[in-house]
XYZ file of C-alpha atoms in Angstrom:
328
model
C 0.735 22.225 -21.471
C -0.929 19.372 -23.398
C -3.104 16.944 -21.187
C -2.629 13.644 -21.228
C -2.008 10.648 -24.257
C -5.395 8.991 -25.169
C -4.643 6.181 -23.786
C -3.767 7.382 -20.214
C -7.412 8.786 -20.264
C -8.551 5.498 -19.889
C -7.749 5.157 -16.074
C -7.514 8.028 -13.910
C -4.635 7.944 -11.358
C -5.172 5.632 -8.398
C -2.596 7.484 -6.577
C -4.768 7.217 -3.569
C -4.004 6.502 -0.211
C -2.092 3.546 -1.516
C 0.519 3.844 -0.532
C -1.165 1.660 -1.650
C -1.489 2.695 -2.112
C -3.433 1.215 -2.457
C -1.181 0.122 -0.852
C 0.411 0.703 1.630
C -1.456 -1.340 3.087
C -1.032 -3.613 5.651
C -0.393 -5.153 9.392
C -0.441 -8.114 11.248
C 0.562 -7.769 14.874
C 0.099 -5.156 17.655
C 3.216 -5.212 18.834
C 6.974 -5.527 17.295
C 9.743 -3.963 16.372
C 10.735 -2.100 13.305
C 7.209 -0.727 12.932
C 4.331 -2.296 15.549
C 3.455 -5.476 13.948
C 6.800 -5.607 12.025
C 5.428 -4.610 8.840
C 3.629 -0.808 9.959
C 1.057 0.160 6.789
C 2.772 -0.854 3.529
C 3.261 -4.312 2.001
C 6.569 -3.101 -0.097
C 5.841 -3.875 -3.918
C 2.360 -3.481 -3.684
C 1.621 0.644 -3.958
C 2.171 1.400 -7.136
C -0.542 0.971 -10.480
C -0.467 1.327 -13.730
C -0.946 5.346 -14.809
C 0.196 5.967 -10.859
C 0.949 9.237 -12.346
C -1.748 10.707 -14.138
C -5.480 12.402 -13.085
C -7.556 13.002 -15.732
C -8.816 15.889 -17.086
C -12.346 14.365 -17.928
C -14.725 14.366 -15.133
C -15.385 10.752 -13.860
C -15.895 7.929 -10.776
C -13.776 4.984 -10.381
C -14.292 2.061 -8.104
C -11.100 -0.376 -7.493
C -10.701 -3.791 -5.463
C -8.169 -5.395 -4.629
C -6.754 -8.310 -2.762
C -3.699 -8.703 -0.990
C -1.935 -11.689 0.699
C 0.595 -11.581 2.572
C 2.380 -14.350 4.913
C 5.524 -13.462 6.272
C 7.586 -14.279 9.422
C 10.710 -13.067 11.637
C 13.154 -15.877 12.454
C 13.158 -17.451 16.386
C 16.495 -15.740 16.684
C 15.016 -12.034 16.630
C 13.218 -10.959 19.666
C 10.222 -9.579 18.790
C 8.124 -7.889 21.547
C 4.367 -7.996 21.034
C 1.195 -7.938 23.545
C 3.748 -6.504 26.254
C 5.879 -9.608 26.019
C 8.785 -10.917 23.712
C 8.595 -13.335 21.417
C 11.402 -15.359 20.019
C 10.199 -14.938 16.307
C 6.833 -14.171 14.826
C 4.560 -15.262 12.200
C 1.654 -13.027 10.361
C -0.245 -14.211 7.985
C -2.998 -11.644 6.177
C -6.414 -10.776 3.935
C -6.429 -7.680 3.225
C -9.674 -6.272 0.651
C -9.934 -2.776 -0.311
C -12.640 -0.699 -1.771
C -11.724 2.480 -3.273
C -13.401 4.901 -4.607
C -12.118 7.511 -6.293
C -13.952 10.971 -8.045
C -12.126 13.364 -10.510
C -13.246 16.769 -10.755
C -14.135 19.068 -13.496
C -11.046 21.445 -13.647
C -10.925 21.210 -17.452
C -8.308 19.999 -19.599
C -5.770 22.434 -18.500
C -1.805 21.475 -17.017
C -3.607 20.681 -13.681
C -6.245 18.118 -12.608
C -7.632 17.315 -8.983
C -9.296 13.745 -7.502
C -10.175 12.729 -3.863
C -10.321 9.029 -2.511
C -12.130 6.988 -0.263
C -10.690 3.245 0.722
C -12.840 1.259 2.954
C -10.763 -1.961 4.401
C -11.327 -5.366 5.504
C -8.410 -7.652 7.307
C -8.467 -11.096 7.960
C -4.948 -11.539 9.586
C -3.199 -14.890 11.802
C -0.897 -14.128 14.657
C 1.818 -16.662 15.541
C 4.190 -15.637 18.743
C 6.485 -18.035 20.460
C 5.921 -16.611 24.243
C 7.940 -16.921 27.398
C 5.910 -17.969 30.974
C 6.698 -19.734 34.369
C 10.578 -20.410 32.367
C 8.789 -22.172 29.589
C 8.146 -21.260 25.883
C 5.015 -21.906 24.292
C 3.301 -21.337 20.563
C 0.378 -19.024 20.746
C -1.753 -18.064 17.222
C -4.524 -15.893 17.319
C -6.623 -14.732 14.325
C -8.690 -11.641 14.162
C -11.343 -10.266 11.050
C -13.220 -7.519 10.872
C -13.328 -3.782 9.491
C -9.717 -2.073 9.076
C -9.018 1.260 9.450
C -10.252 3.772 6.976
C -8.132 6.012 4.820
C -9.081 8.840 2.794
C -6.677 11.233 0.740
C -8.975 14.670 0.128
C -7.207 16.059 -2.771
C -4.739 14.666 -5.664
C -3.214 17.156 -7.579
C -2.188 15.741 -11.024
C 0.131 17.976 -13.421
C 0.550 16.889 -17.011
C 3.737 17.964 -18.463
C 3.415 16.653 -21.502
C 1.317 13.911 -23.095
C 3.669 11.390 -22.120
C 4.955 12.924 -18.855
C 2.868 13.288 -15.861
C 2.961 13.456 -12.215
C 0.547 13.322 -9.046
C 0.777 14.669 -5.703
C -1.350 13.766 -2.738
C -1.457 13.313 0.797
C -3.052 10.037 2.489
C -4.742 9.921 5.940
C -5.620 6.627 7.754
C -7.825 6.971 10.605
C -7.998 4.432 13.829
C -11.313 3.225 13.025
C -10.847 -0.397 13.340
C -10.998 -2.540 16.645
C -8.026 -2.770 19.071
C -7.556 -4.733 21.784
C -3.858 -3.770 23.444
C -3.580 -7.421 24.906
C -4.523 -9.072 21.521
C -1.416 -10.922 19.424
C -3.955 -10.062 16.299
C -5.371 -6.475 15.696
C -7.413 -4.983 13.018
C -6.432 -1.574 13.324
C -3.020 -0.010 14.311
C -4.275 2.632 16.433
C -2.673 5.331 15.403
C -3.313 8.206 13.081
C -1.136 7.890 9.778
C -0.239 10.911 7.539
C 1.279 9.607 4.015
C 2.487 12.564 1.719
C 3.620 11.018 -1.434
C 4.578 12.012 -4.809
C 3.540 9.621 -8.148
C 5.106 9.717 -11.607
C 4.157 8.112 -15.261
C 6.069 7.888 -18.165
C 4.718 6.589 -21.365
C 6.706 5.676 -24.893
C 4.449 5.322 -27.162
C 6.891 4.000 -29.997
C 7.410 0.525 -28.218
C 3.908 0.470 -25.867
C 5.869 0.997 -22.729
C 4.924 2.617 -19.416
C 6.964 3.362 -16.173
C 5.414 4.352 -13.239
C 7.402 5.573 -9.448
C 5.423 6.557 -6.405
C 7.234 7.323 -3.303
C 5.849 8.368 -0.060
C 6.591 9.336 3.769
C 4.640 7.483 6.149
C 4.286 9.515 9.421
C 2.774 8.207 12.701
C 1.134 9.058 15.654
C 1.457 7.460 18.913
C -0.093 3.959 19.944
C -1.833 5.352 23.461
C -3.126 1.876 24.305
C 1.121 0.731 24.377
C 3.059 3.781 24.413
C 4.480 2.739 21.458
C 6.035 5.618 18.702
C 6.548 4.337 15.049
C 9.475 5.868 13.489
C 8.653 7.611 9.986
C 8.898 5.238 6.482
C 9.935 5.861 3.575
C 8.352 3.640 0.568
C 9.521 3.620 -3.248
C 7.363 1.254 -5.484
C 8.739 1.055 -9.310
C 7.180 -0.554 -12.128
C 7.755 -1.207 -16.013
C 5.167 -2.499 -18.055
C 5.095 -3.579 -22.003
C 1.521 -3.323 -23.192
C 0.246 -5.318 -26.048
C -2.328 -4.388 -28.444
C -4.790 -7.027 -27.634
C -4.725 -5.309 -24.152
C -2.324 -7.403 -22.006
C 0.450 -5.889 -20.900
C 3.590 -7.779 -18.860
C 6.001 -5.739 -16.315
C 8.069 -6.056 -13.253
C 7.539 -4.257 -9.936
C 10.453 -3.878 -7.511
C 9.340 -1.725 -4.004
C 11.404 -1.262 -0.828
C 10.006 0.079 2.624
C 12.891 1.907 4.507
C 12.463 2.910 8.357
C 14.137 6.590 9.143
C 14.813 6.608 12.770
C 14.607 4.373 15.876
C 10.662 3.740 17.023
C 10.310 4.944 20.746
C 8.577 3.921 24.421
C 9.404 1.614 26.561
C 9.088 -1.773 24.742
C 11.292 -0.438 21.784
C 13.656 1.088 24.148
C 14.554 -2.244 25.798
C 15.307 -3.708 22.023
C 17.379 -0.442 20.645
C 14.544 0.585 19.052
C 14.919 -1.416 16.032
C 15.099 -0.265 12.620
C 13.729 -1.764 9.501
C 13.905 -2.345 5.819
C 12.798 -4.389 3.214
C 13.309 -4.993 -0.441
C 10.505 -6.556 -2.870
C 10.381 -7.748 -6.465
C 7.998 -9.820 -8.500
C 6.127 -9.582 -11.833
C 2.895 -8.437 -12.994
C 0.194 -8.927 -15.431
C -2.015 -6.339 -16.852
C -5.573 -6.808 -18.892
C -7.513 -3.773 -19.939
C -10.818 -3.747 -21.913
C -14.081 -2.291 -22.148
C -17.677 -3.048 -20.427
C -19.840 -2.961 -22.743
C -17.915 -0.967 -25.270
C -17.850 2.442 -22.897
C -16.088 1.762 -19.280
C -12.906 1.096 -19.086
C -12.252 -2.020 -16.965
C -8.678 -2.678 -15.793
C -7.165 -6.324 -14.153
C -3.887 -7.085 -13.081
C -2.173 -9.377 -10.562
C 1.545 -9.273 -9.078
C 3.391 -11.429 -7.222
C 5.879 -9.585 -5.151
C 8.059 -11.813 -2.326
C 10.302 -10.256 -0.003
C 14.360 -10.691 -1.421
C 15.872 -9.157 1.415
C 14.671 -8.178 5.149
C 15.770 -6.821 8.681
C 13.382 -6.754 11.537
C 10.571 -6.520 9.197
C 8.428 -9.368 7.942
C 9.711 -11.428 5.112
C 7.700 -12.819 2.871
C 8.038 -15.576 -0.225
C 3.986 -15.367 -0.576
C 3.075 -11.680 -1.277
C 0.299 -11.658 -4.117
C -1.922 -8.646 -5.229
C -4.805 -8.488 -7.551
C -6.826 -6.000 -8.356
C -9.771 -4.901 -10.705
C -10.982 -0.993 -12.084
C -13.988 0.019 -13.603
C -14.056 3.151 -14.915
C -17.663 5.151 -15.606
């Protein structure tokens, strides 16, 4: 098999626990339907990255950040439970900066290549719950900052089928690191144990400086002790086309989708049905890759991704990402 195009050697694969990803990233809420917090781990539109696809054969560290805001809100006629009550409607608002870092190993230049991650979190997120008491309804917010959980994904296995074809496997964990507080309306950690096998692809056509990259992933959780509460699996599909330029810009669309398989379960999403969720994303995106100091390859881009269509999930017209990647 050949390994992969020059230029895809540039950036190894930051197929990491992203759903996103990076992504899949983030949460707002301890407690709602479709998902706890409405929203579970990924920000739909927000997992996938440029050479998704491809690990690379040369032996290297790369360090990403990257930003993601998110504000978003389910409409007074949903019920929402959260914090043990219901809430006619929510609002969640969100910060969420990553710091990943990400080794490739020296396996040679062979079909196969193998990376591990490491993504240390930070969430700033706002909590806005219209809540019942004594027959009256009342606006509560809440904010909450501090550490996220951590996620980690041990070992990417990238396959090169050809020098334009490649594809990445891995399998993300996120760990309940973060603080969590079951009576809280804000939380920065879910609580729960999240497995994320996913599956990454890259395309490249050279003849008109074109790129497509696909990752899709299962998100699989364990059970919120603190509430009883049992997140149904998600699936997540991020897709993006890019057109790259030779002065190093590049200009692409990203379209992602977050679909809920299965009811959640316990006794606050029994008494709603145990709502399910989806939600469909598309935006733009702008690349920018260069050089520091003629030998590391640094990588920009930023996306704007708002929500086009959403049940019982939260929709959002203000989804931005930007990120940064230094190669060395």
């Amino acid at each position: 098999m050949n390994p992969p195009a020059r230029r895809s050697r540039r950036r190894p694969a930051l197929a990491l626990a992203s759903s996103v990803a990076l992504a899949a990233l983030a949460l707002v809420s301890p407690h709602a339907d479709a998902t706890e917090g409405a929203l579970g781990r990924p920000v739909s539109g927000t997992g996938v990255q440029p050479d998704a696809g491809v690990v690379s054969p040369t032996p290297m560290w790369a360090v990403n950040l990257s930003e993601i805001y998110f504000d978003g809100n389910i409409g007074s006629s949903r019920q929402v439970p959260i914090a043990g009550k219901t809430s006619l409607g929510l609002e969640g608002e969100l910060s969420f900066t990553l710091a990943t870092f990400l080794k490739t190993w020296d396996t040679g230049a062979g079909a196969w290549n193998f990376a591990s991650s490491f993504t240390l979190p930070y969430l700033w997120t706002k909590t806005t719950a219209s809540l019942s008491a004594g027959g009256r309804t009342a606006s509560t917010s809440q904010n909450a900052s501090n550490l996220f959980d951590i996620t980690f994904t041990p070992i990417i296995a990238g396959y090169h089928f050809s020098k334009t074809d490649h594809i990445a496997f891995s399998v993300a964990v996120w760990a309940p690191t973060g603080r969590y507080d079951p009576n809280a309306l804000a939380n920065p950690s879910l609580n729960n144990w999240t497995f994320i096998p996913q599956v990454a692809y890259t395309k490249f056509v050279p003849a008109y400086d074109l790129e497509f990259d696909v990752i899709a992933g299962l998100q699989f959780y364990t059970r919120n002790t603190a509430t009883d509460y049992q997140n149904a699996p998600l699936f997540t599909l991020d897709v993006m086309g890019l057109k790259k330029f030779s002065n190093g810009l590049g200009v692409g669309l990203v379209l992602g989708t977050t679909q809920q398989l299965g009811s959640d379960s316990g006794p606050t999403a029994d008494r709603l049905n145990g709502f399910r969720g989806h939600d469909f994303a598309m935006g733009p995106i702008v690349t920018y890759d260069t050089k520091l100091d003629g030998k590391h390859p640094l990588s920009f881009s930023a996306r704007w991704v708002p929500t086009i269509a959403s049940t019982n999930r939260l929709k959002s017209t203000a989804t931005f990402m930007a990120t940064a990647t230094l190669v060395f």
